[in-house]
Amino acid sequence: MKETELYEPVKRWLEMSGCKTQAELQDIDVFGQYADDLTVAVELKTQLNLEVICQAAERQTRVDIVFIAVPESKGLKRSKRVKEIMRVLRRLNIGLLSITFPKKEGNGRVRCLLLPDYPCDFKRHVRPVAKKKKALIKEFAARQLNINVAGSNQTKLMTLYRERAYQIALQLLHQGAMAPKAVIVDGLTRDQINRILSINHYGWFHRVERGIYYLTPDGIAAAEVFLKTYPELATSMITPTTSENTSTIQKNQA
């Protein structure tokens, strides 16, 4: 498909809303103007890529509203990359039009996937989502380890969940079989500790009987590797049990 094939459907779509249009005005593919002097620019491209986003951002310096128009495709609806690009377009306040050409119809059909705001409050567009920001701050405060290397993609990262699983595994390695209530992890409730043990995401834990867990061979290996690699960190993560909890464990083991 050529970019010129997208022109007529876009032209009709704009004119149906009362917009007068001109093609190739200076370097703008489609320029439109409404009666109240609201101006529109549409950049036509056969693919949604960085080049057309840069062009659209430049057009924002000269017109009120900017759209990118591309042919409709399955990838446009489902591609992870396209979804990420659309997130960028939202933050830049650039609209997105998709053009389809039904076989039974000679004319192309325009669908508006993103409608830009006008007037635009750019502070609102670039402001972080409060819930997501709060979650980041919460995890940052909860993490005790700082051993990840930025840019790593071939190694397992130390997530907060993995860190807490290590804390439990190291205590089991140090104490032997334990009751969940004897395990102590900063920032975790007893229910959260029970959940990590029961879900057993990494296959490190095994329930020998009701209320008593010990490490599987994989769990022992993981804890020993961590202990050998980060001895000081591992030592700080092993929390001694109270005498009450220790007696409970010994009673259950007997």
Coordinates of C-alpha atoms in Angstrom, one line a residue:
M1 CA 0.0 0.0 0.0
K2 CA 1.1 3.5 -0.8
E3 CA 0.7 6.5 1.5
T4 CA -1.3 8.3 -1.3
E5 CA -4.0 5.6 -0.9
L6 CA -4.6 6.8 2.7
Y7 CA -5.3 10.4 1.6
E8 CA -8.9 10.3 0.4
P9 CA -10.3 8.4 3.4
V10 CA -8.6 10.9 5.8
K11 CA -9.7 13.9 3.7
R12 CA -13.4 12.7 3.8
W13 CA -13.2 12.0 7.5
L14 CA -12.0 15.5 8.3
E15 CA -14.4 17.2 5.9
M16 CA -17.4 15.3 7.4
S17 CA -16.6 17.1 10.7
G18 CA -16.6 20.5 9.0
C19 CA -12.9 20.8 8.4
K20 CA -11.5 22.3 5.2
T21 CA -8.4 20.5 4.0
Q22 CA -5.4 20.9 1.8
A23 CA -2.8 18.2 0.9
E24 CA 1.0 18.8 1.1
L25 CA 0.8 22.2 2.6
Q26 CA 4.5 23.0 3.2
D27 CA 5.7 19.6 4.5
I28 CA 2.4 18.5 6.2
D29 CA 0.7 15.6 4.4
V30 CA -2.9 16.7 5.2
F31 CA -3.6 20.1 6.7
G32 CA -7.1 21.1 8.0
Q33 CA -8.7 24.2 9.4
Y34 CA -12.1 24.6 11.1
A35 CA -14.2 27.8 11.2
D36 CA -12.9 28.7 14.6
D37 CA -9.3 28.6 13.4
L38 CA -8.6 25.2 15.0
T39 CA -5.9 23.6 12.9
V40 CA -5.2 19.9 12.3
A41 CA -2.3 18.0 10.7
V42 CA -2.4 14.4 9.7
E43 CA 0.8 12.5 8.8
L44 CA 0.3 9.5 6.5
K45 CA 2.5 6.4 6.9
T46 CA 2.3 2.8 5.9
Q47 CA 3.9 1.8 9.2
L48 CA 3.8 3.1 12.7
N49 CA 7.4 3.9 13.5
L50 CA 9.7 6.4 15.2
E51 CA 10.1 8.4 12.1
V52 CA 6.5 9.3 11.8
I53 CA 6.3 10.0 15.6
C54 CA 9.1 12.5 15.3
Q55 CA 7.4 14.1 12.3
A56 CA 4.1 14.4 14.3
A57 CA 5.9 15.9 17.3
E58 CA 7.4 18.6 15.0
R59 CA 3.9 19.3 13.5
Q60 CA 2.7 20.1 17.1
T61 CA 4.9 23.2 17.0
R62 CA 2.7 24.6 14.1
V63 CA -0.9 23.2 14.5
D64 CA -3.3 22.6 17.3
I65 CA -4.0 18.9 16.8
V66 CA -1.9 16.2 15.2
F67 CA -2.8 12.7 14.0
I68 CA -0.9 9.8 12.5
A69 CA -2.8 7.7 10.0
V70 CA -1.7 4.2 9.1
P71 CA -3.4 1.2 7.4
E72 CA -5.3 -1.2 9.7
S73 CA -3.7 -4.5 10.4
K74 CA -3.8 -7.4 12.9
G75 CA -0.5 -6.2 14.3
L76 CA -1.9 -2.8 14.9
K77 CA -4.4 -4.3 17.3
R78 CA -2.4 -7.0 19.0
S79 CA 1.3 -6.2 18.8
K80 CA 3.0 -5.5 22.1
R81 CA 5.3 -3.1 20.3
V82 CA 2.4 -1.1 18.9
K83 CA 0.7 -1.0 22.3
E84 CA 3.9 0.5 23.7
I85 CA 4.0 3.1 20.9
M86 CA 0.4 4.0 21.6
R87 CA 1.4 4.6 25.2
V88 CA 4.0 7.1 23.9
L89 CA 1.5 8.7 21.6
R90 CA -0.9 9.3 24.6
R91 CA 1.8 11.0 26.5
L92 CA 2.7 13.2 23.6
N93 CA -1.0 13.9 22.9
I94 CA -0.7 12.7 19.3
G95 CA -3.8 11.1 17.8
L96 CA -3.9 7.8 15.8
L97 CA -6.1 6.9 12.9
S98 CA -6.4 3.4 11.3
I99 CA -7.6 3.1 7.7
T100 CA -9.4 0.0 6.4
F101 CA -10.4 -0.9 2.9
P102 CA -13.3 -3.3 3.0
K103 CA -13.4 -5.6 -0.1
K104 CA -17.1 -4.8 -0.8
E105 CA -16.6 -1.1 -0.5
G106 CA -14.5 1.0 -2.8
N107 CA -13.8 3.7 -0.2
G108 CA -11.5 3.4 2.8
R109 CA -12.9 3.7 6.3
V110 CA -11.3 5.7 9.1
R111 CA -11.3 4.5 12.7
C112 CA -9.9 6.8 15.4
L113 CA -7.8 4.8 17.9
L114 CA -6.5 7.8 19.8
L115 CA -8.1 11.1 20.1
P116 CA -5.8 13.9 21.3
D117 CA -7.0 16.4 23.9
Y118 CA -7.6 20.0 23.0
P119 CA -6.7 22.2 24.8
C120 CA -4.0 19.9 26.1
D121 CA -2.8 19.8 29.7
F122 CA 0.7 18.3 29.2
K123 CA 1.4 18.2 32.9
R124 CA -1.5 15.8 33.2
H125 CA -0.2 13.7 30.3
V126 CA 3.3 13.2 31.7
R127 CA 2.4 13.0 35.4
P128 CA 3.0 9.5 36.8
V129 CA 0.0 7.3 37.7
A130 CA -0.4 7.8 41.5
K131 CA -1.1 4.1 42.2
K132 CA 2.0 2.9 40.2
K133 CA 4.2 5.5 41.7
K134 CA 3.1 4.4 45.2
A135 CA 3.8 0.8 44.4
L136 CA 7.4 1.6 43.3
I137 CA 8.1 3.6 46.4
K138 CA 6.6 0.8 48.6
E139 CA 8.9 -1.8 47.0
F140 CA 11.9 0.4 47.1
A141 CA 11.4 0.9 50.8
A142 CA 10.8 -2.8 51.4
R143 CA 13.9 -4.1 49.6
Q144 CA 16.9 -4.9 51.7
L145 CA 19.3 -6.1 49.0
N146 CA 20.8 -4.0 46.2
I147 CA 22.6 -6.6 44.1
N148 CA 21.0 -6.3 40.7
V149 CA 23.0 -4.9 37.8
A150 CA 21.1 -2.5 35.5
G151 CA 20.8 -3.7 31.9
S152 CA 20.9 -7.4 32.8
N153 CA 18.8 -9.6 30.6
Q154 CA 20.4 -13.0 30.8
T155 CA 20.4 -13.4 34.6
K156 CA 17.7 -13.8 37.2
L157 CA 16.9 -10.5 38.9
M158 CA 16.5 -10.2 42.6
T159 CA 12.9 -9.2 42.9
L160 CA 11.2 -8.4 46.2
Y161 CA 9.4 -11.7 46.1
R162 CA 12.6 -13.6 45.4
E163 CA 14.4 -11.7 48.2
R164 CA 11.8 -12.7 50.7
A165 CA 11.8 -16.3 49.5
Y166 CA 15.6 -16.3 50.1
Q167 CA 15.1 -15.0 53.6
I168 CA 12.8 -17.9 54.4
A169 CA 15.1 -20.4 52.7
L170 CA 18.1 -19.2 54.7
Q171 CA 16.3 -19.5 58.0
L172 CA 15.2 -23.0 57.1
L173 CA 18.8 -23.9 56.1
H174 CA 20.0 -22.5 59.4
Q175 CA 17.3 -23.9 61.7
G176 CA 16.1 -27.0 59.9
A177 CA 12.4 -27.7 59.7
M178 CA 10.3 -24.8 60.9
A179 CA 6.8 -23.8 61.6
P180 CA 5.7 -20.8 59.5
K181 CA 5.0 -18.8 62.7
A182 CA 8.6 -19.2 63.6
V183 CA 9.8 -17.6 60.4
I184 CA 10.5 -13.9 60.7
V185 CA 10.7 -11.6 57.6
D186 CA 10.7 -7.9 58.0
G187 CA 7.6 -6.3 56.4
L188 CA 5.7 -9.6 56.0
T189 CA 2.7 -10.8 58.0
R190 CA 2.3 -14.4 59.0
D191 CA -0.3 -14.9 56.3
Q192 CA 2.1 -13.6 53.7
I193 CA 4.8 -16.0 54.9
N194 CA 2.3 -18.8 54.8
R195 CA 1.4 -17.9 51.3
I196 CA 5.0 -17.9 50.0
L197 CA 5.6 -21.3 51.6
S198 CA 2.4 -22.9 50.3
I199 CA 2.5 -21.5 46.8
N200 CA 6.2 -22.6 46.6
H201 CA 6.9 -20.7 43.4
Y202 CA 10.5 -21.8 43.1
G203 CA 10.1 -25.3 44.4
W204 CA 12.3 -24.6 47.4
F205 CA 9.9 -25.6 50.2
H206 CA 8.2 -28.9 51.2
R207 CA 5.6 -29.4 53.9
V208 CA 6.7 -32.5 55.9
E209 CA 3.5 -32.3 58.0
R210 CA 0.9 -29.8 58.9
G211 CA 2.5 -26.6 59.9
I212 CA 6.1 -27.8 59.4
Y213 CA 8.3 -27.0 56.3
Y214 CA 11.8 -27.9 55.3
L215 CA 13.9 -27.2 52.3
T216 CA 13.9 -29.3 49.2
P217 CA 17.2 -30.2 47.5
D218 CA 16.7 -27.3 45.1
G219 CA 16.0 -25.0 48.1
I220 CA 19.1 -26.2 49.9
A221 CA 21.2 -25.6 46.7
A222 CA 19.8 -22.1 46.2
A223 CA 20.3 -21.1 49.8
E224 CA 23.9 -22.4 49.9
V225 CA 24.8 -20.6 46.7
F226 CA 23.4 -17.4 48.1
L227 CA 25.2 -17.9 51.4
K228 CA 28.5 -18.5 49.6
T229 CA 28.1 -15.6 47.1
Y230 CA 26.8 -13.0 49.6
P231 CA 27.9 -14.3 53.1
E232 CA 27.4 -10.9 54.9
L233 CA 24.0 -10.3 53.3
A234 CA 22.9 -13.9 54.0
T235 CA 24.0 -13.6 57.7
S236 CA 21.9 -10.5 58.1
M237 CA 18.9 -12.2 56.5
I238 CA 18.9 -15.1 59.0
T239 CA 16.7 -14.0 61.8
P240 CA 17.0 -16.0 65.0
T241 CA 13.8 -17.6 66.3
T242 CA 12.4 -16.9 69.7
S243 CA 12.7 -19.5 72.4
E244 CA 8.9 -20.0 72.3
N245 CA 9.0 -20.8 68.5
T246 CA 12.1 -23.0 68.9
S247 CA 10.4 -25.1 71.5
T248 CA 7.3 -25.5 69.2
I249 CA 9.6 -26.7 66.4
Q250 CA 11.3 -29.2 68.6
K251 CA 8.0 -30.5 69.9
N252 CA 6.6 -30.9 66.4
Q253 CA 9.8 -32.6 65.2
A254 CA 9.7 -35.1 68.1

